[in-house]
Coordinates of C-alpha atoms in Angstrom, one line a residue:
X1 CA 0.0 0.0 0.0
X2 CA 3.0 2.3 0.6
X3 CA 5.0 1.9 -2.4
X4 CA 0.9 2.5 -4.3
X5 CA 0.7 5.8 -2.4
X6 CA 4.3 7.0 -3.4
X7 CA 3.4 6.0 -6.6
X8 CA 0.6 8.0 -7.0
X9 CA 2.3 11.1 -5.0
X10 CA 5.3 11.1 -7.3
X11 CA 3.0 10.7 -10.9
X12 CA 1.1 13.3 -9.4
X13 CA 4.2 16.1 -8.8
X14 CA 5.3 14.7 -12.1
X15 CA 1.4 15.7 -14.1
X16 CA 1.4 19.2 -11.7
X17 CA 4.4 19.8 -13.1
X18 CA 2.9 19.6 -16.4
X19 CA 0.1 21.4 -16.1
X20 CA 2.1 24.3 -14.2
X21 CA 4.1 24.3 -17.8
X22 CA 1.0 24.7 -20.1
X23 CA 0.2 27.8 -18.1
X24 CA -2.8 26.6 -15.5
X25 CA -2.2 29.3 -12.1
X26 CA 0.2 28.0 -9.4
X27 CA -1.4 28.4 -5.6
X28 CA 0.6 31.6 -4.2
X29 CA 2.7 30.6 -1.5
X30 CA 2.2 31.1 1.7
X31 CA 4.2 33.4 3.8
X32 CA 6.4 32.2 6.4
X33 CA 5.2 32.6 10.3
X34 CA 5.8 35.7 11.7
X35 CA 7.3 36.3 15.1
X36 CA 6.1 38.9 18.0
X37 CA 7.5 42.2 16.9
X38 CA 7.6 41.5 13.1
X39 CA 5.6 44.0 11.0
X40 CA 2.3 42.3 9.9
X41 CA 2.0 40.4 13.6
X42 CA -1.4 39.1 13.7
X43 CA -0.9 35.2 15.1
X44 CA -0.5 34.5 18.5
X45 CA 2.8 32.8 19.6
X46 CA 1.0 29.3 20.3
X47 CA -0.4 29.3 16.8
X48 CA 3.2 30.4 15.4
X49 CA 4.9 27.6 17.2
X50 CA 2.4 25.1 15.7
X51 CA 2.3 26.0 12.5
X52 CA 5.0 24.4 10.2
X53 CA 7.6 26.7 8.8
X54 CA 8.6 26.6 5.3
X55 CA 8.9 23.2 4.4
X56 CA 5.8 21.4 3.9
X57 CA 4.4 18.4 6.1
X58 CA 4.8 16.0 3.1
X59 CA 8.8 17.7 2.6
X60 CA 9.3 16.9 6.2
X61 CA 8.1 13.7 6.1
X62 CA 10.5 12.3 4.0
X63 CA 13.1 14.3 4.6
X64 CA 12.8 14.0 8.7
X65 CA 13.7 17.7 9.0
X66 CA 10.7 18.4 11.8
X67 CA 10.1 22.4 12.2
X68 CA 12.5 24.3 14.6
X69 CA 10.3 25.9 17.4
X70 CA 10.5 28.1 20.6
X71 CA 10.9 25.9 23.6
X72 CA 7.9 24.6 25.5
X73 CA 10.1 23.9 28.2
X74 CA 13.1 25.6 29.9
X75 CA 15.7 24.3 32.7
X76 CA 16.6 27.8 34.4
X77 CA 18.4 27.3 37.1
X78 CA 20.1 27.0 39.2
X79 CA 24.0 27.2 38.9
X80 CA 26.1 24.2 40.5
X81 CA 22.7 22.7 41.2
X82 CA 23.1 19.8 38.6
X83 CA 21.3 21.3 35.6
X84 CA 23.5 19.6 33.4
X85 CA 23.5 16.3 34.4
X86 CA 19.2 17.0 34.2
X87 CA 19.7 18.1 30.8
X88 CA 21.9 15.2 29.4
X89 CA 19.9 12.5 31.3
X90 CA 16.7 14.2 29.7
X91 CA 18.2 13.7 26.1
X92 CA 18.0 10.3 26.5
X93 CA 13.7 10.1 26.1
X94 CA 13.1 10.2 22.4
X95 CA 10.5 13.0 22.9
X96 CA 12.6 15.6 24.1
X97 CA 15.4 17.9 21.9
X98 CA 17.1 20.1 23.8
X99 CA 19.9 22.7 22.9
X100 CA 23.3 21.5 24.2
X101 CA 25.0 24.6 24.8
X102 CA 23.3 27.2 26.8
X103 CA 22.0 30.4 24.9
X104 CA 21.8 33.2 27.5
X105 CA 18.9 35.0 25.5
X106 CA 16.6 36.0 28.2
X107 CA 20.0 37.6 30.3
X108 CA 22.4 38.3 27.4
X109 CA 20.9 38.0 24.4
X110 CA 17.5 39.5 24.2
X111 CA 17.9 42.1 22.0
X112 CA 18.6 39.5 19.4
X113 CA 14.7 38.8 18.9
X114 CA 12.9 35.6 19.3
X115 CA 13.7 34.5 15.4
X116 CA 17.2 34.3 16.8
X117 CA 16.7 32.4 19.5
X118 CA 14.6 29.9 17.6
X119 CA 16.9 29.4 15.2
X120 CA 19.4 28.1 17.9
X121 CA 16.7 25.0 18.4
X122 CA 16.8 21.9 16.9
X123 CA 14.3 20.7 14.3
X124 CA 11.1 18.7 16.3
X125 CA 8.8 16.3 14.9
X126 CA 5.1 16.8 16.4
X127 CA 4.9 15.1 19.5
X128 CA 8.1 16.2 21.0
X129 CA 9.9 18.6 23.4
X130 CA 11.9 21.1 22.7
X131 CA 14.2 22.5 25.7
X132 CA 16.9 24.8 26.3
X133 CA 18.9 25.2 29.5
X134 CA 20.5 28.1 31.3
X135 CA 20.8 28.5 35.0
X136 CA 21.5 32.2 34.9
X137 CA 17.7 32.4 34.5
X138 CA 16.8 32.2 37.6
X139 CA 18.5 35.3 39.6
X140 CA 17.8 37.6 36.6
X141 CA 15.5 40.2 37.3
X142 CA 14.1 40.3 33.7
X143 CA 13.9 36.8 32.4
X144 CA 10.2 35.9 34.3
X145 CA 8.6 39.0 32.3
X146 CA 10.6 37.9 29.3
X147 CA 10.0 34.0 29.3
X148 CA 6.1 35.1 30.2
X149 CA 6.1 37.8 26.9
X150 CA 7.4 34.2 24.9
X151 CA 4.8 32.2 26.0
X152 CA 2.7 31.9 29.3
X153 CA 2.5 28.5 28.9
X154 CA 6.3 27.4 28.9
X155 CA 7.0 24.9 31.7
X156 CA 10.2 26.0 34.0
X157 CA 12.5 23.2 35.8
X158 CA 14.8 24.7 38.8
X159 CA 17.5 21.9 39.7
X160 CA 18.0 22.9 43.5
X161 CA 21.0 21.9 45.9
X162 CA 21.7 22.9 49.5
X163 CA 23.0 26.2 48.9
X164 CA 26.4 25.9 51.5
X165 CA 27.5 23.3 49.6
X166 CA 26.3 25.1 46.2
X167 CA 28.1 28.0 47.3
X168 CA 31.6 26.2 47.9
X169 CA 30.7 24.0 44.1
X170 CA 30.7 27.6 43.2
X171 CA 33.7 29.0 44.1
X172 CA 35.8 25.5 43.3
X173 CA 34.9 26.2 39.8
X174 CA 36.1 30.2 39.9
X175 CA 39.3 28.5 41.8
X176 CA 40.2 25.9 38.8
X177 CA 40.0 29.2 36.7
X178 CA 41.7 31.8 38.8
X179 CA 44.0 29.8 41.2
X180 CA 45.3 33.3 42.9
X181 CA 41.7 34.3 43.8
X182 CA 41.1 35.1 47.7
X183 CA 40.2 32.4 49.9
X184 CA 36.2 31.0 50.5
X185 CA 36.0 32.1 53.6
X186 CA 37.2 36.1 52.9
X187 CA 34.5 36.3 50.2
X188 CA 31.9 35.3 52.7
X189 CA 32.0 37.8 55.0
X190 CA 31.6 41.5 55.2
X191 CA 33.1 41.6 58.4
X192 CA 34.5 38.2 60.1
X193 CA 34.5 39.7 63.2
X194 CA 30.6 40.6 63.6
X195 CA 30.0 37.7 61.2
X196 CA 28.2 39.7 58.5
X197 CA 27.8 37.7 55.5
X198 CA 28.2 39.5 52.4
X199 CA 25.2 38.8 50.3
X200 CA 26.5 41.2 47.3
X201 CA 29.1 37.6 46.4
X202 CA 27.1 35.8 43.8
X203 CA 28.1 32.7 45.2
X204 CA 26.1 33.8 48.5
X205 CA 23.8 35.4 46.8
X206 CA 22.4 32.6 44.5
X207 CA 21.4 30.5 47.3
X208 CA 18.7 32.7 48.9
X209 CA 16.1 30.8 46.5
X210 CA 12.9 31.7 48.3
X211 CA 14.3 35.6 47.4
X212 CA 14.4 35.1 43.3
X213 CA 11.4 32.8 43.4
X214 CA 9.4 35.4 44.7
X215 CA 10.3 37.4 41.3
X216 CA 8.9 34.1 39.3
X217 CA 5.8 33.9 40.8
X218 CA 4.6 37.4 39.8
X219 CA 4.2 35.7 36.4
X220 CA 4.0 32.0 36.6
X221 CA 2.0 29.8 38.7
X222 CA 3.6 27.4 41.4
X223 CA 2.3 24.4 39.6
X224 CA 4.0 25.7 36.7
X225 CA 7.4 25.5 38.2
X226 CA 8.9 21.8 38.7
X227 CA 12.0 21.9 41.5
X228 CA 14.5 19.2 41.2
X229 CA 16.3 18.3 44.0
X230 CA 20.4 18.0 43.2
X231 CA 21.1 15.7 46.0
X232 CA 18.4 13.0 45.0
X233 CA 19.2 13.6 41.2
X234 CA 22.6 12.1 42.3
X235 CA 21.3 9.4 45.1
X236 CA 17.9 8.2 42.8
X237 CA 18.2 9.9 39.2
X238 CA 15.8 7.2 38.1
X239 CA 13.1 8.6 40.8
X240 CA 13.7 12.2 39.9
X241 CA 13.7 11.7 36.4
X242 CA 10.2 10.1 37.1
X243 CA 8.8 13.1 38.5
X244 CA 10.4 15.2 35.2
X245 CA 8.8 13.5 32.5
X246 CA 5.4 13.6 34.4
X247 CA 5.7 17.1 34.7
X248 CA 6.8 17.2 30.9
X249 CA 3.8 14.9 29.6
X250 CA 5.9 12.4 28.4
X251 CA 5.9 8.6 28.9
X252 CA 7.8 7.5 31.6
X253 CA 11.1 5.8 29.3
X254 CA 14.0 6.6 31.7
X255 CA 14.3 4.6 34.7
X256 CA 16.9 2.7 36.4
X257 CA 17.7 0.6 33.4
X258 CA 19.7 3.6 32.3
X259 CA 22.0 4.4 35.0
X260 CA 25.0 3.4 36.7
X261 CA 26.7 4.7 40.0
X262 CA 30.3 5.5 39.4
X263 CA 32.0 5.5 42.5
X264 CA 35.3 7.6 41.4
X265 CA 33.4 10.6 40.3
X266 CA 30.9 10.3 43.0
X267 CA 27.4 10.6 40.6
X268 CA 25.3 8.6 38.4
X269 CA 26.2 8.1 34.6
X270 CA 24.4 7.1 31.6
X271 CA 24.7 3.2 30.1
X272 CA 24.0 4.5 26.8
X273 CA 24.2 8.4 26.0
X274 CA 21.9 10.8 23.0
X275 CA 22.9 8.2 19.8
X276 CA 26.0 6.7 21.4
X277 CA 25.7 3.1 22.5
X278 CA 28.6 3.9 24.9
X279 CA 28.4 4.8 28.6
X280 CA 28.9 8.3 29.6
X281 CA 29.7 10.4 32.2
X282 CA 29.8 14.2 32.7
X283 CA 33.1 15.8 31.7
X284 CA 36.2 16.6 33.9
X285 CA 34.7 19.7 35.4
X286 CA 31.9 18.5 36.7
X287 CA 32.7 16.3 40.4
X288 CA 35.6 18.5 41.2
X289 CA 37.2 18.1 44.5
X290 CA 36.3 21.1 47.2
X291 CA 38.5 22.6 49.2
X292 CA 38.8 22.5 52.7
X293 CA 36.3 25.2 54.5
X294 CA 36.5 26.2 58.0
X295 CA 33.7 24.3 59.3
X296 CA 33.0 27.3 61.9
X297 CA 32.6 29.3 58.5
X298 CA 30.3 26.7 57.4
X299 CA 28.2 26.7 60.5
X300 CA 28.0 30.3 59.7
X301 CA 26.4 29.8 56.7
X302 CA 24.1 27.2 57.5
X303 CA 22.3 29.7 60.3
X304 CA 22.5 32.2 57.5
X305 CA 20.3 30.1 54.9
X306 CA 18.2 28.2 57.5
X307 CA 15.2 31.0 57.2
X308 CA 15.2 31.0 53.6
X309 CA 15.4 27.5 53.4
X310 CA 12.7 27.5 55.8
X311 CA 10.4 29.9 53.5
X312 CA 11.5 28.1 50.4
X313 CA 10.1 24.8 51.5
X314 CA 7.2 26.4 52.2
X315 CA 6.7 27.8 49.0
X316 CA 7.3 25.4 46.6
X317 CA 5.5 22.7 49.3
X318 CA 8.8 20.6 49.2
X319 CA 11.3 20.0 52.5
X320 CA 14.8 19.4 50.9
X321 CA 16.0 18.4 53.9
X322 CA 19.4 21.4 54.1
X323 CA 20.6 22.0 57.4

């Protein structure tokens, strides 16, 4: 029955063709979609990002090009919180696409327009995912309005981790770049004596969740909002994985059977990566060894975060369990 209906398709281009020659009209072509902010905007976004872009549905069939659109779903945050290991492990379901590096449009490149940030996605057939991921997102002032202009609808993921130990993941990373950098525990104070914690360190400053949530929900919904917990994305990826592709709509595919533990870098890897048939595990820079902190200093922080821990928990409904 196939090779009858490619029979007929192609005999029929071939006769079009023909009668195209003799001088019957060609249909005009269609115009391509236009984006918000492009002379002649009438569409809304959601019927932009459905309709097919210049290739036709037939093209794209055989070709297997799919139609690049704006993400339904984005991974902002937060930094050092294991967004990338989220990402890659999310790469694995069949239904999602997701950009591999990260694009920085709602915090770097905004005045770019939205036709350049879709043309950084990759090409979707209907029925799947596209994603993006940048954990900058999430402390920008701007990017809630900005994400909400795009589309009210897109879901948002925040990978969260306790943010004492995100803090020091933080600055072991600036260390490996900057070796001659002062040490932890001088960036964390204002004033060791009094015990002033400077909150103006990004490293600090990131970790006060409940404070750049509050920005989020003036224009998204809680239930809009997933948060993943680092520390159980590394003890039971397979469980928080789970709760990601419910949130996502999508079948539940990745489960244990993908996962290994590997005890020298101290997280879970993949058995089979995105079209390898080869384990993999995150690169060299991710698992780095932290320094020693004085564990008063610690302590210090710890009292510090406690009350926005507190709050956060009771925003989002979840008890991650910092202390």
């Amino acid at each position: 029955m196939l090779f009858l209906w490619l029979y007929m398709f192609y005999s029929c281009a071939g006769s079009c063709a023909g009668l195209a020659a003799r001088g019957s009209p060609a249909p005009p072509r269609a115009a391509p979609p236009l984006l918000p902010g492009e002379p002649g905007e009438e569409s809304s976004l959601e019927e932009q990002r459905a309709a097919p872009d210049a290739a036709s549905s037939i093209s794209s069939f055989f070709n297997g090009s799919g139609t690049k659109r704006l993400p339904q779903a984005i991974i902002i945050g937060v930094k050092k919180g294991g967004t990338r290991a989220l990402l890659e492990f999310l790469r694995v379901h069949p239904d999602v696409r997701a950009v591999g590096a990260e694009p920085h449009f709602f915090d770097r490149n905004y005045e770019r327009g939205l036709a350049w940030y879709r043309d950084l996605m990759p090409r979707t057939l209907e029925g799947q995912i596209t994603m993006e991921k940048t954990p900058s997102y999430f402390v920008t002032k701007e990017a809630p309005a900005r994400i909400s202009s795009m589309s009210k609808g897109t879901k948002l993921i925040v990978v969260v981790r306790d943010p004492v130990t995100r803090a020091i993941s933080d600055y072991t990373q600036t260390l490996s770049k900057k070796p001659d950098i002062p040490t932890f525990e001088s960036l964390t104070f204002k004033n060791r004596t009094t015990g002033l914690i400077d909150t103006s360190w990004s490293a600090i400053q990131i970790g006060i969740y409940a404070k750049h949530l509050e920005n989020w929900l003036l224009y998204f919904p809680i239930g809009q909002i997933l948060f993943v917990s680092g520390e159980r994305l590394i003890s039971d990826p397979a469980g928080e994985l789970g709760r990601v592709q419910d949130f996502l709509g999508l079948k539940r595919i990745i489960t244990d059977k993908h996962f290994y533990f590997n005890k020298t870098k101290g997280f879970p890897c993949l058995k089979k990566a995105e079209g390898s048939s080869k384990p993999h595990c995150l690169g060299k820079t991710k698992g780095r060894t932290h320094p020693d902190i004085d564990q008063e200093v610690v302590q210090r922080l710890r009292d510090f975060y406690r009350p926005f821990n507190m709050k956060f928990y009771q925003m989002t409904g979840q008890d991650f369990g910092w202390d």
